Tab-separated table of C-alpha atoms and ligand atoms in Angstrom:
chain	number	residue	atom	x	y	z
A	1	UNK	CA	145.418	61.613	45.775
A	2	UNK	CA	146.146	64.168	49.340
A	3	UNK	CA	144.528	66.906	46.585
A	4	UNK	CA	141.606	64.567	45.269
A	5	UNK	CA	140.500	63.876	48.598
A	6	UNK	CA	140.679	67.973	49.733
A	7	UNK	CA	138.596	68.408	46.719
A	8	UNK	CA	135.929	66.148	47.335
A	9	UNK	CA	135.182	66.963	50.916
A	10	UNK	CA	134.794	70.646	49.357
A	11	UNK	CA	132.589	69.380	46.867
A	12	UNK	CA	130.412	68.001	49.370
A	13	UNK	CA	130.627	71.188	51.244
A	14	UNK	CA	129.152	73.261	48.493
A	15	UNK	CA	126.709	71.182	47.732
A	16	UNK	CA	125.671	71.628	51.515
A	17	UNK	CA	126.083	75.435	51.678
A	18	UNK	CA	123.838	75.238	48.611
A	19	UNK	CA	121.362	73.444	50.276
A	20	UNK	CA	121.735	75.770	53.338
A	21	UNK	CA	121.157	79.101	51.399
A	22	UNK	CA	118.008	77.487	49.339
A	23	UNK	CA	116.178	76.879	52.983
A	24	UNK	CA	117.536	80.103	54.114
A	25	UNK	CA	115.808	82.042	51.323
A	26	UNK	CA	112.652	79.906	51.796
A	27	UNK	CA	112.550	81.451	55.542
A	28	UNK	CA	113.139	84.815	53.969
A	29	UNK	CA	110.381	84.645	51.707
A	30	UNK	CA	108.153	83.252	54.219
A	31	UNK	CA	108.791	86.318	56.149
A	32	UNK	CA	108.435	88.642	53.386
A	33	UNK	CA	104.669	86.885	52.560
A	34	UNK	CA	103.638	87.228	56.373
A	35	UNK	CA	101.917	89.882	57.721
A	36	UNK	CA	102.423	91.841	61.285
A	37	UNK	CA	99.816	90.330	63.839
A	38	UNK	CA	97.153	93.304	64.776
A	39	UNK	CA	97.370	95.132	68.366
A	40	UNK	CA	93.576	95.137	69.445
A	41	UNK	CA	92.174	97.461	71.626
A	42	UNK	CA	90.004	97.319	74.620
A	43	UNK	CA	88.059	99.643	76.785
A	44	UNK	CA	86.486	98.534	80.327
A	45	UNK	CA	83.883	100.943	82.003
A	46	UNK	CA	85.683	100.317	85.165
A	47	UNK	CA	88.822	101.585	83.934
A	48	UNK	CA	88.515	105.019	82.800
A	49	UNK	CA	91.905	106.261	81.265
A	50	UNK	CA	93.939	102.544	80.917
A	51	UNK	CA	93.776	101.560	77.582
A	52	UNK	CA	94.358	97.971	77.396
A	53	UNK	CA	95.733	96.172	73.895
A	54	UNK	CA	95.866	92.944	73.544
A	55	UNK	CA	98.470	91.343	70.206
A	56	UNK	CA	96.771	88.828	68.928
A	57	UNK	CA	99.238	86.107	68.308
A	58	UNK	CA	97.001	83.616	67.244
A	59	UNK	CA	96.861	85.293	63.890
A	60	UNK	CA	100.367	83.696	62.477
A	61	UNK	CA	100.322	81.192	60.126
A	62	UNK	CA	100.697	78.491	62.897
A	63	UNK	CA	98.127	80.048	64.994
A	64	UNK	CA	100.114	81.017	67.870
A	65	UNK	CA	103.449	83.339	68.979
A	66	UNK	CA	105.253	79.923	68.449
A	67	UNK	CA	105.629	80.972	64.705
A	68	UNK	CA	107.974	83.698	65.970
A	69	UNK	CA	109.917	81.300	67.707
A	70	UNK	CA	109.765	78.081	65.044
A	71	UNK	CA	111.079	80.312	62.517
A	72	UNK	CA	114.427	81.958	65.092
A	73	UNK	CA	115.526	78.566	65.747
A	74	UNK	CA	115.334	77.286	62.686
A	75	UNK	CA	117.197	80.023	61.887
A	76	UNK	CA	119.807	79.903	64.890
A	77	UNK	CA	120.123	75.636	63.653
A	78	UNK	CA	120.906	76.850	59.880
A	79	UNK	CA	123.373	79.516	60.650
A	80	UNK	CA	125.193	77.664	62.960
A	81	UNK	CA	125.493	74.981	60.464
A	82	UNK	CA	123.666	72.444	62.763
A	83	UNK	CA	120.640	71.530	60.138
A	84	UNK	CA	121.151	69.949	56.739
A	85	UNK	CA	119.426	68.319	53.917
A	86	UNK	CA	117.232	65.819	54.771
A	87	UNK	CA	118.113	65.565	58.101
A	88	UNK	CA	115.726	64.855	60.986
A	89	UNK	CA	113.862	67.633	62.798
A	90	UNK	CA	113.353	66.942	66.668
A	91	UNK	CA	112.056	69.202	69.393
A	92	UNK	CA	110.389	68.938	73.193
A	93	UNK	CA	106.787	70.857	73.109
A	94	UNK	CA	103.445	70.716	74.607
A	95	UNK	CA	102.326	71.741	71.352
A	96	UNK	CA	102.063	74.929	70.035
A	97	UNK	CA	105.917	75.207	68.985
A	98	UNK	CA	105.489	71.769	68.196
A	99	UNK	CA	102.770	72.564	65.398
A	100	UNK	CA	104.768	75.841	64.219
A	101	UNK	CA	108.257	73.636	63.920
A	102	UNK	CA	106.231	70.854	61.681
A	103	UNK	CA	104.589	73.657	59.278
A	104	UNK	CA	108.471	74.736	58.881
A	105	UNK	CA	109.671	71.360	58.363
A	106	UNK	CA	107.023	70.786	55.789
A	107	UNK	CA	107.892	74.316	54.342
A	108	UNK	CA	111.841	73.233	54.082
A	109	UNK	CA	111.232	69.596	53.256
A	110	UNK	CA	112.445	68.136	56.397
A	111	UNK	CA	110.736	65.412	58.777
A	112	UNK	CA	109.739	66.531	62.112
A	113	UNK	CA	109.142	64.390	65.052
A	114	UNK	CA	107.399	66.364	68.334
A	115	UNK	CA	107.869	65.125	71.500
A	116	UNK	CA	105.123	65.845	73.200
A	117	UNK	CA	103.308	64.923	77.030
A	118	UNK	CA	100.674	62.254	76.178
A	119	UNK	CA	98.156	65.072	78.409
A	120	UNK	CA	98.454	67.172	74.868
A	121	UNK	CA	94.976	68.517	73.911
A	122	UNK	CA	94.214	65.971	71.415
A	123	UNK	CA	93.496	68.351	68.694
A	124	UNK	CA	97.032	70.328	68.931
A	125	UNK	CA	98.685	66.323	68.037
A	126	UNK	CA	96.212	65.951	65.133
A	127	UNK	CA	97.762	69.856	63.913
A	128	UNK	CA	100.964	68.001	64.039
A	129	UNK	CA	100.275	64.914	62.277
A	130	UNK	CA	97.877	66.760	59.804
A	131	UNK	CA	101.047	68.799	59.084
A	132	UNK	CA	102.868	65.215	58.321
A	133	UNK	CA	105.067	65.181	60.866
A	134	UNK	CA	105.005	62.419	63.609
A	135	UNK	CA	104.181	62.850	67.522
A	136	UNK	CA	106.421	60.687	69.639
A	137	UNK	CA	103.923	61.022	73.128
A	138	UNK	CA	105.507	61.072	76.817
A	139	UNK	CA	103.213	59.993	79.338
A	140	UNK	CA	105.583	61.133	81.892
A	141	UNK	CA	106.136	65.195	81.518
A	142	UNK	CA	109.672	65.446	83.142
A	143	UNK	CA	111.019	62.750	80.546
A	144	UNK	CA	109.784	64.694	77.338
A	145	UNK	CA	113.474	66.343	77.418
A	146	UNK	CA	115.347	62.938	77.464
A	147	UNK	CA	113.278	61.476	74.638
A	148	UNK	CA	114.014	64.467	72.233
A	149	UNK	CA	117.655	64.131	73.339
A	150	UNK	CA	117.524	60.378	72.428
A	151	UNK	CA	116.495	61.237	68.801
A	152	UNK	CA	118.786	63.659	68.290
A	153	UNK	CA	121.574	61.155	69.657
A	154	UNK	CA	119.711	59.232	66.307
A	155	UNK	CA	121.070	61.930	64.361
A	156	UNK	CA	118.260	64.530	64.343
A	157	UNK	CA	118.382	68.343	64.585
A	158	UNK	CA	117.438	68.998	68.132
A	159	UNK	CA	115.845	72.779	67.604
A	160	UNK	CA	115.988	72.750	71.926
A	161	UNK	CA	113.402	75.436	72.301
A	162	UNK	CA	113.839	75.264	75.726
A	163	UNK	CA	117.169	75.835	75.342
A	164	UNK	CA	117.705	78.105	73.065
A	165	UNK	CA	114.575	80.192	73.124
A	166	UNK	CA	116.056	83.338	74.668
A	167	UNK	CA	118.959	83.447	72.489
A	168	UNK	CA	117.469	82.505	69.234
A	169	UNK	CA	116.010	85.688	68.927
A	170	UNK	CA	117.062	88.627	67.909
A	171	UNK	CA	116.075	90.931	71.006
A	172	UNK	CA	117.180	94.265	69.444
A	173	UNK	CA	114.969	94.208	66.644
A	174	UNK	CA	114.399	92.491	63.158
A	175	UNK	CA	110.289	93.076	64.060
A	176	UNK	CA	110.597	90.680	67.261
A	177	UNK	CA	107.420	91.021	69.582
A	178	UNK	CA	108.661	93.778	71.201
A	179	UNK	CA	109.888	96.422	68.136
A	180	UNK	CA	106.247	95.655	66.570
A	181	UNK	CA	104.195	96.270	69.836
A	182	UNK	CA	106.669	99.690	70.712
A	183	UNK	CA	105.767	100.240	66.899
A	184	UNK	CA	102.151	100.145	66.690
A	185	UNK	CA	101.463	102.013	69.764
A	186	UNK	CA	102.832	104.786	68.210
A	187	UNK	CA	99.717	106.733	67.870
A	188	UNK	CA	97.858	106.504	70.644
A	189	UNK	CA	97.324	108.595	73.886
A	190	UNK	CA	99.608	106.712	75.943
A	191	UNK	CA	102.241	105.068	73.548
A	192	UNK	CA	104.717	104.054	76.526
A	193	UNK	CA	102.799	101.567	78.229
A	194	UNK	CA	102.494	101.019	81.513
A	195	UNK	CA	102.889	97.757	81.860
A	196	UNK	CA	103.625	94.810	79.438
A	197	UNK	CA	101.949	91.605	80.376
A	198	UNK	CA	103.521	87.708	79.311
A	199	UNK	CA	103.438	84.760	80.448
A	200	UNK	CA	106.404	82.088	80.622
A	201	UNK	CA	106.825	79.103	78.512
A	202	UNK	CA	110.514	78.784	77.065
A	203	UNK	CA	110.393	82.491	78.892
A	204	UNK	CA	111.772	83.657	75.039
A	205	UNK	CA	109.265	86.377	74.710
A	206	UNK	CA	109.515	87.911	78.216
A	207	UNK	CA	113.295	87.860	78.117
A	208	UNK	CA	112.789	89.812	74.174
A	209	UNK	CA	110.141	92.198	75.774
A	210	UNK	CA	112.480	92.844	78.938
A	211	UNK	CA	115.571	93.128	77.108
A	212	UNK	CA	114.350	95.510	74.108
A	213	UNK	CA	112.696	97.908	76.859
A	214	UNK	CA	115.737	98.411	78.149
A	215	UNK	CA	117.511	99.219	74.845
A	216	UNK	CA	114.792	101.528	74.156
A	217	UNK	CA	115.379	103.060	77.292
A	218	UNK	CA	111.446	102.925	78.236
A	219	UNK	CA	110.029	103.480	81.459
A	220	UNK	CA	107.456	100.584	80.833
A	221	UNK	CA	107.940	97.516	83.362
A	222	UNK	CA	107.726	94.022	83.057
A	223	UNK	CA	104.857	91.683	84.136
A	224	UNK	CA	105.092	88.026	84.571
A	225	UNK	CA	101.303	86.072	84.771
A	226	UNK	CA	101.963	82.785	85.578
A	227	UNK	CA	100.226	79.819	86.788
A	228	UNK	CA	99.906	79.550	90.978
A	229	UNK	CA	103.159	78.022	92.136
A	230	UNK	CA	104.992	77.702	88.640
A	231	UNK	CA	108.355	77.178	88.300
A	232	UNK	CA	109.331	80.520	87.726
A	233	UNK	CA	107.240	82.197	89.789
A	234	UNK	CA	109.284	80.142	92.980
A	235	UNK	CA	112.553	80.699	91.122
A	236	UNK	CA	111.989	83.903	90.202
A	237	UNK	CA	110.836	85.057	93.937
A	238	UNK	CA	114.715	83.787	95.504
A	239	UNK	CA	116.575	83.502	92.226
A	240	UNK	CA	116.256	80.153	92.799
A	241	UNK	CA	117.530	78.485	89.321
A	242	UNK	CA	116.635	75.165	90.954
A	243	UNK	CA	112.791	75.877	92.249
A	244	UNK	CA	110.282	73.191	91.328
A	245	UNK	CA	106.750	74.039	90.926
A	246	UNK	CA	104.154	72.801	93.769
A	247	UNK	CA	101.382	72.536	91.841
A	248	UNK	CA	100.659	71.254	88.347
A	249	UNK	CA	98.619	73.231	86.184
A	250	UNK	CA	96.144	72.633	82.873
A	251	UNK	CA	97.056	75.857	81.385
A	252	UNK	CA	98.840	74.546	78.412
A	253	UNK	CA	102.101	76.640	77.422
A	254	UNK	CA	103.052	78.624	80.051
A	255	UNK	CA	103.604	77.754	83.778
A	256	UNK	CA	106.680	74.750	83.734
A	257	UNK	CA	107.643	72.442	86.455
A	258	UNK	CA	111.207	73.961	86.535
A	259	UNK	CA	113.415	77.062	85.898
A	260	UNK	CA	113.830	76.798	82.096
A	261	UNK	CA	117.442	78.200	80.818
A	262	UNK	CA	115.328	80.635	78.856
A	263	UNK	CA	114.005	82.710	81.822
A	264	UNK	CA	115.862	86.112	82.685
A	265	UNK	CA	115.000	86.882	86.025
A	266	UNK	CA	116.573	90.054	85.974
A	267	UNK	CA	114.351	91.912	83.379
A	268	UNK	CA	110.941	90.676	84.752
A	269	UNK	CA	109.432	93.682	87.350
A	270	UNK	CA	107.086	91.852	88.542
A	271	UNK	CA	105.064	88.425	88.716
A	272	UNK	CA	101.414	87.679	88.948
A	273	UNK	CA	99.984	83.782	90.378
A	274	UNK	CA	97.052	83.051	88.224
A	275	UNK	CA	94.632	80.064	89.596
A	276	UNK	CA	93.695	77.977	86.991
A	277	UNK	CA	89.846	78.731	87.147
A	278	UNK	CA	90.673	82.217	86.691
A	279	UNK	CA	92.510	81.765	83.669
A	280	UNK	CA	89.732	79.315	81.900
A	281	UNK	CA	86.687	81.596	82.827
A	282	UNK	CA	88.918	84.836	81.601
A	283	UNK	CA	89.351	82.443	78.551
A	284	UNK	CA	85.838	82.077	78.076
A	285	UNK	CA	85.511	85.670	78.620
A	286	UNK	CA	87.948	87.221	76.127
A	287	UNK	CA	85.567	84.916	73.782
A	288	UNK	CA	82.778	86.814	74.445
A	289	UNK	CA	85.115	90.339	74.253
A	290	UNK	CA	86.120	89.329	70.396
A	291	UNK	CA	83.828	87.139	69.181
A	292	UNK	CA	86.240	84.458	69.123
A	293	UNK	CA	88.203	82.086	71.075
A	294	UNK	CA	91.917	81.969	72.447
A	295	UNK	CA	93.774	79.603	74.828
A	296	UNK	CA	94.366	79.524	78.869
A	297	UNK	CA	97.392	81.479	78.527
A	298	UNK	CA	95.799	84.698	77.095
A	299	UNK	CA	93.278	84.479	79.953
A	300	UNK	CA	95.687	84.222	82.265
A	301	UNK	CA	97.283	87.162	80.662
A	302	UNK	CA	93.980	89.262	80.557
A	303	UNK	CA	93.685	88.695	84.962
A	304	UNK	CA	96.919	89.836	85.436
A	305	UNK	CA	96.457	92.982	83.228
A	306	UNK	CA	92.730	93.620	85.102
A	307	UNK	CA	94.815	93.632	88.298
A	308	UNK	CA	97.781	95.865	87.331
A	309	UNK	CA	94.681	98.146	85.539
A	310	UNK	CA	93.023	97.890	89.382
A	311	UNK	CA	96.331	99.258	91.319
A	312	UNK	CA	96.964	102.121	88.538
A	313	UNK	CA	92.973	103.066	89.263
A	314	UNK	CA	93.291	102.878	92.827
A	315	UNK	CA	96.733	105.141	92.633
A	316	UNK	CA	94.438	107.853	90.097
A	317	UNK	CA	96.912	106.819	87.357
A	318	UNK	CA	96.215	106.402	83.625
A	319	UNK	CA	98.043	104.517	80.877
A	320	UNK	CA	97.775	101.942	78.629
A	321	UNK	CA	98.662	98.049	79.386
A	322	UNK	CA	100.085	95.458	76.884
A	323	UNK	CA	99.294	91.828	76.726
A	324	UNK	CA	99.084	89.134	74.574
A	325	UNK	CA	96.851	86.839	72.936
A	326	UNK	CA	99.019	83.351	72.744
A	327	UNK	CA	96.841	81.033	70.641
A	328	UNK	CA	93.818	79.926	69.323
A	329	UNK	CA	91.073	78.643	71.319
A	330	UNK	CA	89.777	76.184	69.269
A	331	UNK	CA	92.778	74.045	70.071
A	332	UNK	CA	91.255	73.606	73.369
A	333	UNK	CA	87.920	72.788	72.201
A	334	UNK	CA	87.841	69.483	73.860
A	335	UNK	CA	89.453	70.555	77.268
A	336	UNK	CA	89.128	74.049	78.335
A	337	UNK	CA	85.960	75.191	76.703
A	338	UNK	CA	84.140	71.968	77.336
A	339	UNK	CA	81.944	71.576	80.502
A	340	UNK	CA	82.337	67.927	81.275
A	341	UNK	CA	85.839	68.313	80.772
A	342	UNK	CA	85.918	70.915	82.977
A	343	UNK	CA	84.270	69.186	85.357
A	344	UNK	CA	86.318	66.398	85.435
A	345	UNK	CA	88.825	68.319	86.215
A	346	UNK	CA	86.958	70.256	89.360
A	347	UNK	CA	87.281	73.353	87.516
A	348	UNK	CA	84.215	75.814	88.448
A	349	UNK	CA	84.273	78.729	86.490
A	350	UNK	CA	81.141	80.470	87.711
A	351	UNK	CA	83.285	81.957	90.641
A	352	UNK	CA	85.694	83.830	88.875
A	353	UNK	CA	83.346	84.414	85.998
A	354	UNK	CA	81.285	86.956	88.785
A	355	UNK	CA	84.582	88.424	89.856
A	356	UNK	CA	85.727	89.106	86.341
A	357	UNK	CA	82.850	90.695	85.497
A	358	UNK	CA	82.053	92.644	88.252
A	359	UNK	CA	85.848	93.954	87.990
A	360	UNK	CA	85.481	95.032	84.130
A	361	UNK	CA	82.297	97.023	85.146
A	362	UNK	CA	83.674	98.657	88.600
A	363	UNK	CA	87.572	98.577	88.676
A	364	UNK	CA	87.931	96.514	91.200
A	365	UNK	CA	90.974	93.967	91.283
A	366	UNK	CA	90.642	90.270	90.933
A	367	UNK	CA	92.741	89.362	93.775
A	368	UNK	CA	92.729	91.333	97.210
A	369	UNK	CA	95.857	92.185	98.967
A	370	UNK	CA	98.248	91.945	96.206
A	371	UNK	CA	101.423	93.883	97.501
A	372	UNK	CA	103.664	92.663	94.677
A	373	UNK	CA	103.249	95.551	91.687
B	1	PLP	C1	104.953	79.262	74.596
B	1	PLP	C2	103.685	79.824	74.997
B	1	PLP	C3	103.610	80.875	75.918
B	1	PLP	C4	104.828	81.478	76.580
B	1	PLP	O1	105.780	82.040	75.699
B	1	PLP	P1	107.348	81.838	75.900
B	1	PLP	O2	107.966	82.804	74.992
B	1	PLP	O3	107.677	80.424	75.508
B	1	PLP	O4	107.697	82.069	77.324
B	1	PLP	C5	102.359	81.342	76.248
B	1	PLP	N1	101.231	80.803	75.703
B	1	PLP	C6	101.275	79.803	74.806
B	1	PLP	C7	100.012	79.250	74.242
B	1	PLP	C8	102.495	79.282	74.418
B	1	PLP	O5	102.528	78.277	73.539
């Protein structure tokens, strides 16, 4: 009977390993049908010898970097034998991982549930639901955490992007951010660039950038843009693993009340504080420099770049600078690019519009009497 019972439990252990290598090769193949997201180039007359490139993220499946991350930690969860058939999906977003998790659910045949700050732009919740997953909505932000631990105390796979972000990927390589961007610069006049340029959410892709520079022993340093008074631009400051932000901030993604476990202080050179209004009206303007729209965090990724690009002009040096395109604009449709919204919110872009401008046509820098880089 001892035997019988050994048996069984072994049975029901193929059957899940089965199960387990199935949704593994449907992640492999999903790979295998995606394509590498292009590295666009920009020139400003202001900024004679700086190339700056710009990856456009948004181009993923998913529409954002997210579907880097969604597809690691579903990864990390199968290979540490944490997800199985049929079993729940749960994470903590405010959005765009939350969309690129429910398009993986869907892809492995697993419900999702997002927890997600009631604030959400509306039309990032009706991604989620249009992917069939359900949004469980937080009005408070600092309880979206508890909720997702709740469900998973339910029984659901808690993918903890939060969490697990910077460890989830593979930093050294297998075509993360970093290898790709090193990659397709390979060609041009200045291939080691300058400066890389992220913002930090989970802080997953600016502890992968940091990390693989340093493997690839480059000479190219480490930029931080980050909402004014973000969590990790306090923590980051005094290596402060405890500093709370001072100021909220509408730029969706990025800029979190508190030091997230993902964020590696160590590899970041430096940190840029992005006002709000600057990021919007640089969102607005990277519209008009593509043709198409992307969210507040690749605006505020685009001021910080202008005022690196303003230092290396003012020191006679040329180069190229890196940055990122996070997501598509259209998912802010209803907030960001619309005017009452705006508004509403006592967000005046005109201001920072002038500056912006008047900085891609002369050089000068955004902000005055930045010591930091
Ligand atoms: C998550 C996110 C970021 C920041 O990336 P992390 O790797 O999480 O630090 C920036 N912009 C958008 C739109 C995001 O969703």
């Amino acid at each position: 009977m001892v035997g019988g019972e050994c048996m069984a439990v072994a049975g029901d252990r193929a059957v899940s390993r089965q199960w387990e290598h199935a949704a593994l090769a449907a992640l492999a193949g999903e790979g295998a049908r995606s394509a590498d997201t292009h590295l666009l180039k920009l020139d400003f007359p202001g900024f004679d010898g700086i190339g700056f490139y710009f990856k456009d993220e948004a181009a993923h499946p998913t529409g954002s970097l997210k579907h880097r991350l969604a597809r690691s930690l579903y990864l990390y969860a199968l290979c540490n034998g944490r997800l199985h058939a049929g079993q729940t999906v749960v994470d903590a977003s405010s959005g765009s991982t939350a969309i690129s998790e429910a398009w993986f659910a869907r892809l492995l045949g697993l419900p999702f549930v997002a927890v997600m700050p009631s604030c959400t732009a509306p039309r990032k919740i009706r991604e989620v639901q249009a992917l069939g997953a359900s949004c469980d909505l937080v009005d408070d932000v600092g309880e979206v955490r508890a909720r997702a631990l709740a469900h998973a105390a339910r029984g659901a796979c808690f993918l903890d992007q939060f969490g697990l972000a910077e460890r989830a990927t593979d930093w050294r390589g297998n075509n993360n951010i970093a290898e790709s961007v090193v990659a397709q610069l390979a060609q041009e006049a200045a291939p080691e660039p300058a400066w890389i340029v992220c913002g930090a959410g989970t802080g997953g892709t600016s502890a992968t950038i940091g990390r693989y520079l340093r493997y690839r022993r480059l000479n190219t340093r480490l930029c931080v843009a980050d909402p004014v008074g973000s969590g990790f631009v306090l923590g980051w400051r005094t290596r402060d693993q405890d500093a709370r932000a001072h100021t909220p901030t509408v730029i969706e993604g990025i800029g979190r009340p508190g030091v997230e476990p993902g964020f590696v202080f160590d590899v970041v050179d430096a940190v840029i504080e992005v006002p709000d209004a600057a990021s919007v009206a640089a969102a607005w303007l990277l519209e008009d420099l593509f043709g198409r729209r992307y969210g507040g965090s690749s605006g505020t990724n685009l001021v910080a770049c202008l005022q690196l690009a303003a230092t290396m002009r003012a020191r006679g040096q040329r180069g190229s600078i890196v940055s990122l395109l996070c997501d598509r604009g259209e998912r802010y449709d209803e907030t960001l690019f619309d005017r009452r919204w705006l508004s509403a919110h006592a967000i005046d872009l005109q201001p920072w519009r002038a500056i912006l401008d008047e900085c891609i046509k002369s050089g000068s820098p955004p902000f005055t009497g930045d010591g930091a880089v």
